[in-house]
């Protein structure tokens, strides 16, 4: 099998599992969007997924996304790019230029940088607030106890551009309590988008109310180390 076929087959399998999980949870299949996480994989793999009908992609590094996506966009204008990795303020302008959605808003300094970049570029991506549901040191995301205040502050500043919340549960822990926390926090704030679930746990995340699942390995295969 060539690489295009491999990606197409894996993508079809992931889509089937999303559909099954949605039906089992008595949810509309269309209420769950697949973000195909293509980090560390070449533009050819992204294109194989595009050919197979996938339009929404996730990357965690601005530089890497800048190298792959502008050219693909010229040929696939409906492509949508989500930036899902921790974002440095000095990358905000390029992130604003590239992304349709930034899933990793987590601090006021980044809000400042994004607001400024939005003014300069005349566009602002949709925003998700990343919550560090495990309160892990060294991890991106607003800590749990600061989340309410940061969500209010972000909505006051960006209004409807703030679409929802994102989390990455601690590795090796049961993700369900984290998914439930994120879901209830989004509900309390009336936010429609909940980005949670990756290759290992996206069916569980859908059962717990994910509206976006970020799936890399199950579509594109293992990433080269580093
Ligand atoms: C890499 C990554 C994913 C995808 O992880 P897989 O286990 O390969 O599906 C999802 N979300 C974020 C934030 C990532 O960095």
PDB file of C-alpha atoms and ligand atoms in Angstrom:
ATOM      1  CA  UNK A   1       0.000   0.000   0.000  1.00  0.00           C
ATOM      2  CA  UNK A   2       1.269   3.505  -0.677  1.00  0.00           C
ATOM      3  CA  UNK A   3       1.203   6.253   1.926  1.00  0.00           C
ATOM      4  CA  UNK A   4      -1.928   7.902   0.529  1.00  0.00           C
ATOM      5  CA  UNK A   5      -3.860   4.686   0.851  1.00  0.00           C
ATOM      6  CA  UNK A   6      -2.583   4.075   4.345  1.00  0.00           C
ATOM      7  CA  UNK A   7      -3.743   7.509   5.487  1.00  0.00           C
ATOM      8  CA  UNK A   8      -7.096   7.133   3.725  1.00  0.00           C
ATOM      9  CA  UNK A   9      -7.754   3.742   5.328  1.00  0.00           C
ATOM     10  CA  UNK A  10      -6.747   4.945   8.793  1.00  0.00           C
ATOM     11  CA  UNK A  11      -8.861   8.072   8.398  1.00  0.00           C
ATOM     12  CA  UNK A  12     -11.902   6.015   7.402  1.00  0.00           C
ATOM     13  CA  UNK A  13     -11.383   3.837  10.473  1.00  0.00           C
ATOM     14  CA  UNK A  14     -11.139   6.862  12.795  1.00  0.00           C
ATOM     15  CA  UNK A  15     -14.256   8.383  11.235  1.00  0.00           C
ATOM     16  CA  UNK A  16     -16.125   5.104  11.745  1.00  0.00           C
ATOM     17  CA  UNK A  17     -15.076   5.010  15.395  1.00  0.00           C
ATOM     18  CA  UNK A  18     -16.178   8.632  15.881  1.00  0.00           C
ATOM     19  CA  UNK A  19     -19.543   7.813  14.368  1.00  0.00           C
ATOM     20  CA  UNK A  20     -19.948   4.718  16.550  1.00  0.00           C
ATOM     21  CA  UNK A  21     -19.012   6.649  19.699  1.00  0.00           C
ATOM     22  CA  UNK A  22     -21.441   9.453  18.857  1.00  0.00           C
ATOM     23  CA  UNK A  23     -24.290   7.038  18.184  1.00  0.00           C
ATOM     24  CA  UNK A  24     -23.555   5.128  21.411  1.00  0.00           C
ATOM     25  CA  UNK A  25     -23.717   8.442  23.294  1.00  0.00           C
ATOM     26  CA  UNK A  26     -26.971   9.381  21.490  1.00  0.00           C
ATOM     27  CA  UNK A  27     -25.297  12.381  19.943  1.00  0.00           C
ATOM     28  CA  UNK A  28     -25.435  13.763  16.421  1.00  0.00           C
ATOM     29  CA  UNK A  29     -22.444  12.485  14.478  1.00  0.00           C
ATOM     30  CA  UNK A  30     -22.033  15.988  13.039  1.00  0.00           C
ATOM     31  CA  UNK A  31     -21.636  17.414  16.552  1.00  0.00           C
ATOM     32  CA  UNK A  32     -18.126  15.935  16.719  1.00  0.00           C
ATOM     33  CA  UNK A  33     -15.444  17.424  14.517  1.00  0.00           C
ATOM     34  CA  UNK A  34     -12.228  15.567  13.737  1.00  0.00           C
ATOM     35  CA  UNK A  35      -9.022  17.597  13.909  1.00  0.00           C
ATOM     36  CA  UNK A  36      -6.347  15.541  12.126  1.00  0.00           C
ATOM     37  CA  UNK A  37      -3.088  16.270  13.948  1.00  0.00           C
ATOM     38  CA  UNK A  38      -0.331  16.256  11.346  1.00  0.00           C
ATOM     39  CA  UNK A  39       2.616  17.507  13.395  1.00  0.00           C
ATOM     40  CA  UNK A  40       5.962  15.976  12.372  1.00  0.00           C
ATOM     41  CA  UNK A  41       4.363  14.468   9.262  1.00  0.00           C
ATOM     42  CA  UNK A  42       5.165  15.809   5.805  1.00  0.00           C
ATOM     43  CA  UNK A  43       2.879  17.875   3.600  1.00  0.00           C
ATOM     44  CA  UNK A  44       2.373  14.764   1.431  1.00  0.00           C
ATOM     45  CA  UNK A  45       0.628  13.038   4.344  1.00  0.00           C
ATOM     46  CA  UNK A  46      -1.578  16.082   4.894  1.00  0.00           C
ATOM     47  CA  UNK A  47      -2.431  16.055   1.217  1.00  0.00           C
ATOM     48  CA  UNK A  48      -3.322  12.357   1.336  1.00  0.00           C
ATOM     49  CA  UNK A  49      -5.831  13.213   4.073  1.00  0.00           C
ATOM     50  CA  UNK A  50      -7.159  16.181   2.078  1.00  0.00           C
ATOM     51  CA  UNK A  51      -7.695  13.929  -0.933  1.00  0.00           C
ATOM     52  CA  UNK A  52      -9.624  11.592   1.375  1.00  0.00           C
ATOM     53  CA  UNK A  53     -11.915  14.490   2.323  1.00  0.00           C
ATOM     54  CA  UNK A  54     -10.381  15.637   5.604  1.00  0.00           C
ATOM     55  CA  UNK A  55     -10.336  19.449   5.814  1.00  0.00           C
ATOM     56  CA  UNK A  56      -9.487  20.228   9.437  1.00  0.00           C
ATOM     57  CA  UNK A  57      -5.918  19.845  10.680  1.00  0.00           C
ATOM     58  CA  UNK A  58      -3.992  20.499  13.869  1.00  0.00           C
ATOM     59  CA  UNK A  59      -0.352  21.478  14.295  1.00  0.00           C
ATOM     60  CA  UNK A  60       1.419  22.319  17.506  1.00  0.00           C
ATOM     61  CA  UNK A  61       4.320  24.408  16.226  1.00  0.00           C
ATOM     62  CA  UNK A  62       3.830  27.678  14.380  1.00  0.00           C
ATOM     63  CA  UNK A  63       7.043  27.290  12.382  1.00  0.00           C
ATOM     64  CA  UNK A  64       6.144  23.833  11.154  1.00  0.00           C
ATOM     65  CA  UNK A  65       2.615  24.903  10.253  1.00  0.00           C
ATOM     66  CA  UNK A  66       4.010  27.887   8.344  1.00  0.00           C
ATOM     67  CA  UNK A  67       6.155  25.531   6.306  1.00  0.00           C
ATOM     68  CA  UNK A  68       3.334  23.192   5.302  1.00  0.00           C
ATOM     69  CA  UNK A  69      -0.002  24.924   5.186  1.00  0.00           C
ATOM     70  CA  UNK A  70       0.081  28.143   3.139  1.00  0.00           C
ATOM     71  CA  UNK A  71       0.889  26.205  -0.046  1.00  0.00           C
ATOM     72  CA  UNK A  72      -1.764  23.559   0.641  1.00  0.00           C
ATOM     73  CA  UNK A  73      -4.320  26.282   1.293  1.00  0.00           C
ATOM     74  CA  UNK A  74      -3.838  27.712  -2.173  1.00  0.00           C
ATOM     75  CA  UNK A  75      -5.009  24.376  -3.604  1.00  0.00           C
ATOM     76  CA  UNK A  76      -7.509  23.465  -0.866  1.00  0.00           C
ATOM     77  CA  UNK A  77      -9.140  26.771   0.085  1.00  0.00           C
ATOM     78  CA  UNK A  78     -11.585  25.097   2.482  1.00  0.00           C
ATOM     79  CA  UNK A  79      -8.788  23.713   4.618  1.00  0.00           C
ATOM     80  CA  UNK A  80      -8.922  24.757   8.284  1.00  0.00           C
ATOM     81  CA  UNK A  81      -5.902  24.888  10.540  1.00  0.00           C
ATOM     82  CA  UNK A  82      -5.989  24.624  14.323  1.00  0.00           C
ATOM     83  CA  UNK A  83      -2.908  25.511  16.349  1.00  0.00           C
ATOM     84  CA  UNK A  84      -2.997  23.211  19.354  1.00  0.00           C
ATOM     85  CA  UNK A  85       0.396  23.623  21.002  1.00  0.00           C
ATOM     86  CA  UNK A  86       1.572  26.006  23.687  1.00  0.00           C
ATOM     87  CA  UNK A  87       2.099  29.366  22.055  1.00  0.00           C
ATOM     88  CA  UNK A  88       4.873  31.854  22.749  1.00  0.00           C
ATOM     89  CA  UNK A  89       3.918  35.518  22.589  1.00  0.00           C
ATOM     90  CA  UNK A  90       6.615  36.211  19.980  1.00  0.00           C
ATOM     91  CA  UNK A  91       4.832  33.741  17.670  1.00  0.00           C
ATOM     92  CA  UNK A  92       1.422  35.338  18.123  1.00  0.00           C
ATOM     93  CA  UNK A  93       1.478  37.386  14.949  1.00  0.00           C
ATOM     94  CA  UNK A  94       2.384  34.481  12.714  1.00  0.00           C
ATOM     95  CA  UNK A  95      -0.139  32.298  14.530  1.00  0.00           C
ATOM     96  CA  UNK A  96      -2.866  34.856  13.865  1.00  0.00           C
ATOM     97  CA  UNK A  97      -1.878  34.991  10.215  1.00  0.00           C
ATOM     98  CA  UNK A  98      -1.939  31.196   9.795  1.00  0.00           C
ATOM     99  CA  UNK A  99      -4.605  29.734  12.008  1.00  0.00           C
ATOM    100  CA  UNK A 100      -8.365  29.468  11.831  1.00  0.00           C
ATOM    101  CA  UNK A 101      -8.493  28.348  15.440  1.00  0.00           C
ATOM    102  CA  UNK A 102      -5.991  28.750  18.259  1.00  0.00           C
ATOM    103  CA  UNK A 103      -6.716  26.128  20.923  1.00  0.00           C
ATOM    104  CA  UNK A 104      -4.094  27.149  23.459  1.00  0.00           C
ATOM    105  CA  UNK A 105      -4.997  30.540  24.910  1.00  0.00           C
ATOM    106  CA  UNK A 106      -3.911  30.242  28.532  1.00  0.00           C
ATOM    107  CA  UNK A 107      -2.629  33.531  29.935  1.00  0.00           C
ATOM    108  CA  UNK A 108      -3.140  37.279  29.839  1.00  0.00           C
ATOM    109  CA  UNK A 109       0.216  37.999  28.199  1.00  0.00           C
ATOM    110  CA  UNK A 110      -0.832  35.801  25.286  1.00  0.00           C
ATOM    111  CA  UNK A 111      -4.223  37.553  25.108  1.00  0.00           C
ATOM    112  CA  UNK A 112      -2.382  40.869  24.832  1.00  0.00           C
ATOM    113  CA  UNK A 113      -0.148  39.533  22.065  1.00  0.00           C
ATOM    114  CA  UNK A 114      -3.074  38.011  20.160  1.00  0.00           C
ATOM    115  CA  UNK A 115      -5.150  41.184  20.441  1.00  0.00           C
ATOM    116  CA  UNK A 116      -2.290  43.248  19.094  1.00  0.00           C
ATOM    117  CA  UNK A 117      -1.591  40.740  16.307  1.00  0.00           C
ATOM    118  CA  UNK A 118      -5.276  40.701  15.451  1.00  0.00           C
ATOM    119  CA  UNK A 119      -5.248  44.481  15.017  1.00  0.00           C
ATOM    120  CA  UNK A 120      -2.138  44.325  12.870  1.00  0.00           C
ATOM    121  CA  UNK A 121      -3.378  41.501  10.681  1.00  0.00           C
ATOM    122  CA  UNK A 122      -7.008  42.547  10.524  1.00  0.00           C
ATOM    123  CA  UNK A 123      -8.143  39.056  11.460  1.00  0.00           C
ATOM    124  CA  UNK A 124      -8.466  37.042  14.614  1.00  0.00           C
ATOM    125  CA  UNK A 125      -8.745  33.238  14.698  1.00  0.00           C
ATOM    126  CA  UNK A 126     -11.366  31.565  16.853  1.00  0.00           C
ATOM    127  CA  UNK A 127      -9.998  30.903  20.316  1.00  0.00           C
ATOM    128  CA  UNK A 128     -10.190  28.034  22.749  1.00  0.00           C
ATOM    129  CA  UNK A 129      -8.906  28.359  26.285  1.00  0.00           C
ATOM    130  CA  UNK A 130      -6.579  25.557  27.324  1.00  0.00           C
ATOM    131  CA  UNK A 131      -7.171  24.388  30.870  1.00  0.00           C
ATOM    132  CA  UNK A 132      -4.457  22.478  32.738  1.00  0.00           C
ATOM    133  CA  UNK A 133      -7.038  20.149  34.281  1.00  0.00           C
ATOM    134  CA  UNK A 134      -4.359  18.105  36.038  1.00  0.00           C
ATOM    135  CA  UNK A 135      -2.656  21.238  37.419  1.00  0.00           C
ATOM    136  CA  UNK A 136       0.608  19.775  36.189  1.00  0.00           C
ATOM    137  CA  UNK A 137       3.652  21.984  36.612  1.00  0.00           C
ATOM    138  CA  UNK A 138       5.526  22.646  33.359  1.00  0.00           C
ATOM    139  CA  UNK A 139       2.394  22.084  31.356  1.00  0.00           C
ATOM    140  CA  UNK A 140       0.530  24.634  29.287  1.00  0.00           C
ATOM    141  CA  UNK A 141      -2.986  25.665  30.196  1.00  0.00           C
ATOM    142  CA  UNK A 142      -4.563  27.902  32.792  1.00  0.00           C
ATOM    143  CA  UNK A 143      -4.611  26.238  36.232  1.00  0.00           C
ATOM    144  CA  UNK A 144      -7.996  25.002  37.424  1.00  0.00           C
ATOM    145  CA  UNK A 145      -8.447  27.590  40.149  1.00  0.00           C
ATOM    146  CA  UNK A 146      -7.744  30.446  37.748  1.00  0.00           C
ATOM    147  CA  UNK A 147      -9.871  29.133  34.917  1.00  0.00           C
ATOM    148  CA  UNK A 148     -13.167  30.875  35.796  1.00  0.00           C
ATOM    149  CA  UNK A 149     -11.574  34.277  36.027  1.00  0.00           C
ATOM    150  CA  UNK A 150      -9.506  33.805  32.876  1.00  0.00           C
ATOM    151  CA  UNK A 151     -12.515  32.629  30.886  1.00  0.00           C
ATOM    152  CA  UNK A 152     -14.513  35.702  31.984  1.00  0.00           C
ATOM    153  CA  UNK A 153     -11.630  38.023  31.200  1.00  0.00           C
ATOM    154  CA  UNK A 154     -11.089  36.446  27.766  1.00  0.00           C
ATOM    155  CA  UNK A 155     -14.740  36.664  26.838  1.00  0.00           C
ATOM    156  CA  UNK A 156     -14.925  40.277  27.925  1.00  0.00           C
ATOM    157  CA  UNK A 157     -12.002  40.972  25.655  1.00  0.00           C
ATOM    158  CA  UNK A 158     -12.633  38.759  22.635  1.00  0.00           C
ATOM    159  CA  UNK A 159     -16.395  38.200  22.822  1.00  0.00           C
ATOM    160  CA  UNK A 160     -17.720  35.524  20.512  1.00  0.00           C
ATOM    161  CA  UNK A 161     -14.246  34.694  19.212  1.00  0.00           C
ATOM    162  CA  UNK A 162     -13.847  32.619  22.376  1.00  0.00           C
ATOM    163  CA  UNK A 163     -15.547  29.406  21.340  1.00  0.00           C
ATOM    164  CA  UNK A 164     -14.708  26.990  24.133  1.00  0.00           C
ATOM    165  CA  UNK A 165     -12.172  25.023  26.119  1.00  0.00           C
ATOM    166  CA  UNK A 166      -9.411  22.509  25.485  1.00  0.00           C
ATOM    167  CA  UNK A 167      -7.548  20.083  27.736  1.00  0.00           C
ATOM    168  CA  UNK A 168      -4.807  17.454  27.626  1.00  0.00           C
ATOM    169  CA  UNK A 169      -5.257  15.139  30.630  1.00  0.00           C
ATOM    170  CA  UNK A 170      -2.117  13.939  32.421  1.00  0.00           C
ATOM    171  CA  UNK A 171      -0.476  10.962  30.703  1.00  0.00           C
ATOM    172  CA  UNK A 172      -1.223   7.667  32.408  1.00  0.00           C
ATOM    173  CA  UNK A 173      -4.274   8.900  34.303  1.00  0.00           C
ATOM    174  CA  UNK A 174      -7.903   8.066  33.726  1.00  0.00           C
ATOM    175  CA  UNK A 175      -8.945  10.955  31.459  1.00  0.00           C
ATOM    176  CA  UNK A 176     -12.651  10.807  32.347  1.00  0.00           C
ATOM    177  CA  UNK A 177     -12.573  13.106  35.414  1.00  0.00           C
ATOM    178  CA  UNK A 178     -10.628  15.622  33.329  1.00  0.00           C
ATOM    179  CA  UNK A 179     -13.121  15.447  30.469  1.00  0.00           C
ATOM    180  CA  UNK A 180     -16.001  15.878  32.926  1.00  0.00           C
ATOM    181  CA  UNK A 181     -14.377  18.858  34.558  1.00  0.00           C
ATOM    182  CA  UNK A 182     -13.811  20.523  31.185  1.00  0.00           C
ATOM    183  CA  UNK A 183     -17.336  19.794  30.079  1.00  0.00           C
ATOM    184  CA  UNK A 184     -18.954  21.246  33.181  1.00  0.00           C
ATOM    185  CA  UNK A 185     -16.729  24.310  33.085  1.00  0.00           C
ATOM    186  CA  UNK A 186     -17.699  24.929  29.447  1.00  0.00           C
ATOM    187  CA  UNK A 187     -21.364  24.472  30.334  1.00  0.00           C
ATOM    188  CA  UNK A 188     -21.162  26.894  33.262  1.00  0.00           C
ATOM    189  CA  UNK A 189     -19.802  29.531  30.912  1.00  0.00           C
ATOM    190  CA  UNK A 190     -22.167  28.722  28.070  1.00  0.00           C
ATOM    191  CA  UNK A 191     -19.270  27.874  25.742  1.00  0.00           C
ATOM    192  CA  UNK A 192     -20.167  25.495  22.887  1.00  0.00           C
ATOM    193  CA  UNK A 193     -16.769  23.980  21.978  1.00  0.00           C
ATOM    194  CA  UNK A 194     -14.973  21.283  23.971  1.00  0.00           C
ATOM    195  CA  UNK A 195     -11.696  20.039  22.499  1.00  0.00           C
ATOM    196  CA  UNK A 196     -10.737  16.817  24.249  1.00  0.00           C
ATOM    197  CA  UNK A 197      -9.647  13.323  23.282  1.00  0.00           C
ATOM    198  CA  UNK A 198      -6.653  12.091  21.277  1.00  0.00           C
ATOM    199  CA  UNK A 199      -5.787   8.786  19.572  1.00  0.00           C
ATOM    200  CA  UNK A 200      -5.850   6.766  22.791  1.00  0.00           C
ATOM    201  CA  UNK A 201      -9.104   8.095  24.226  1.00  0.00           C
ATOM    202  CA  UNK A 202     -11.237   9.934  21.676  1.00  0.00           C
ATOM    203  CA  UNK A 203     -14.222   7.527  21.922  1.00  0.00           C
ATOM    204  CA  UNK A 204     -14.332   8.123  25.697  1.00  0.00           C
ATOM    205  CA  UNK A 205     -14.049  11.875  25.129  1.00  0.00           C
ATOM    206  CA  UNK A 206     -17.021  11.745  22.756  1.00  0.00           C
ATOM    207  CA  UNK A 207     -19.048   9.903  25.403  1.00  0.00           C
ATOM    208  CA  UNK A 208     -18.135  12.768  27.760  1.00  0.00           C
ATOM    209  CA  UNK A 209     -19.177  15.501  25.368  1.00  0.00           C
ATOM    210  CA  UNK A 210     -16.195  16.353  23.145  1.00  0.00           C
ATOM    211  CA  UNK A 211     -17.114  18.512  20.153  1.00  0.00           C
ATOM    212  CA  UNK A 212     -13.544  18.432  18.768  1.00  0.00           C
ATOM    213  CA  UNK A 213     -11.230  15.435  18.931  1.00  0.00           C
ATOM    214  CA  UNK A 214      -7.541  15.874  18.090  1.00  0.00           C
ATOM    215  CA  UNK A 215      -6.266  12.674  16.532  1.00  0.00           C
ATOM    216  CA  UNK A 216      -2.746  12.244  15.170  1.00  0.00           C
ATOM    217  CA  UNK A 217      -1.147   8.827  15.512  1.00  0.00           C
ATOM    218  CA  UNK A 218      -4.294   6.857  14.659  1.00  0.00           C
ATOM    219  CA  UNK A 219      -4.431   8.648  11.289  1.00  0.00           C
ATOM    220  CA  UNK A 220      -0.837   9.352  10.300  1.00  0.00           C
ATOM    221  CA  UNK A 221       1.021   6.644  12.208  1.00  0.00           C
ATOM    222  CA  UNK A 222       3.782   7.008  14.754  1.00  0.00           C
ATOM    223  CA  UNK A 223       5.684  10.270  14.769  1.00  0.00           C
ATOM    224  CA  UNK A 224       9.431  10.226  14.319  1.00  0.00           C
ATOM    225  CA  UNK A 225      10.970  10.690  17.782  1.00  0.00           C
ATOM    226  CA  UNK A 226      12.004  14.225  18.775  1.00  0.00           C
TER     227      UNK A 226
HETATM  228  C1  LIG B   1       0.094  15.581  19.308  1.00  0.00           C
HETATM  229  C2  LIG B   1      -1.146  16.102  19.909  1.00  0.00           C
HETATM  230  C3  LIG B   1      -2.364  15.424  19.734  1.00  0.00           C
HETATM  231  C4  LIG B   1      -2.510  14.116  18.986  1.00  0.00           C
HETATM  232  O1  LIG B   1      -2.005  13.057  19.745  1.00  0.00           O
HETATM  233  P1  LIG B   1      -2.146  11.541  19.227  1.00  0.00           P
HETATM  234  O2  LIG B   1      -1.952  10.754  20.449  1.00  0.00           O
HETATM  235  O3  LIG B   1      -1.071  11.342  18.219  1.00  0.00           O
HETATM  236  O4  LIG B   1      -3.492  11.381  18.640  1.00  0.00           O
HETATM  237  C5  LIG B   1      -3.500  15.999  20.292  1.00  0.00           C
HETATM  238  N1  LIG B   1      -3.455  17.160  20.974  1.00  0.00           N
HETATM  239  C6  LIG B   1      -2.302  17.839  21.161  1.00  0.00           C
HETATM  240  C7  LIG B   1      -2.328  19.118  21.908  1.00  0.00           C
HETATM  241  C8  LIG B   1      -1.118  17.335  20.627  1.00  0.00           C
HETATM  242  O5  LIG B   1       0.020  18.018  20.825  1.00  0.00           O
END
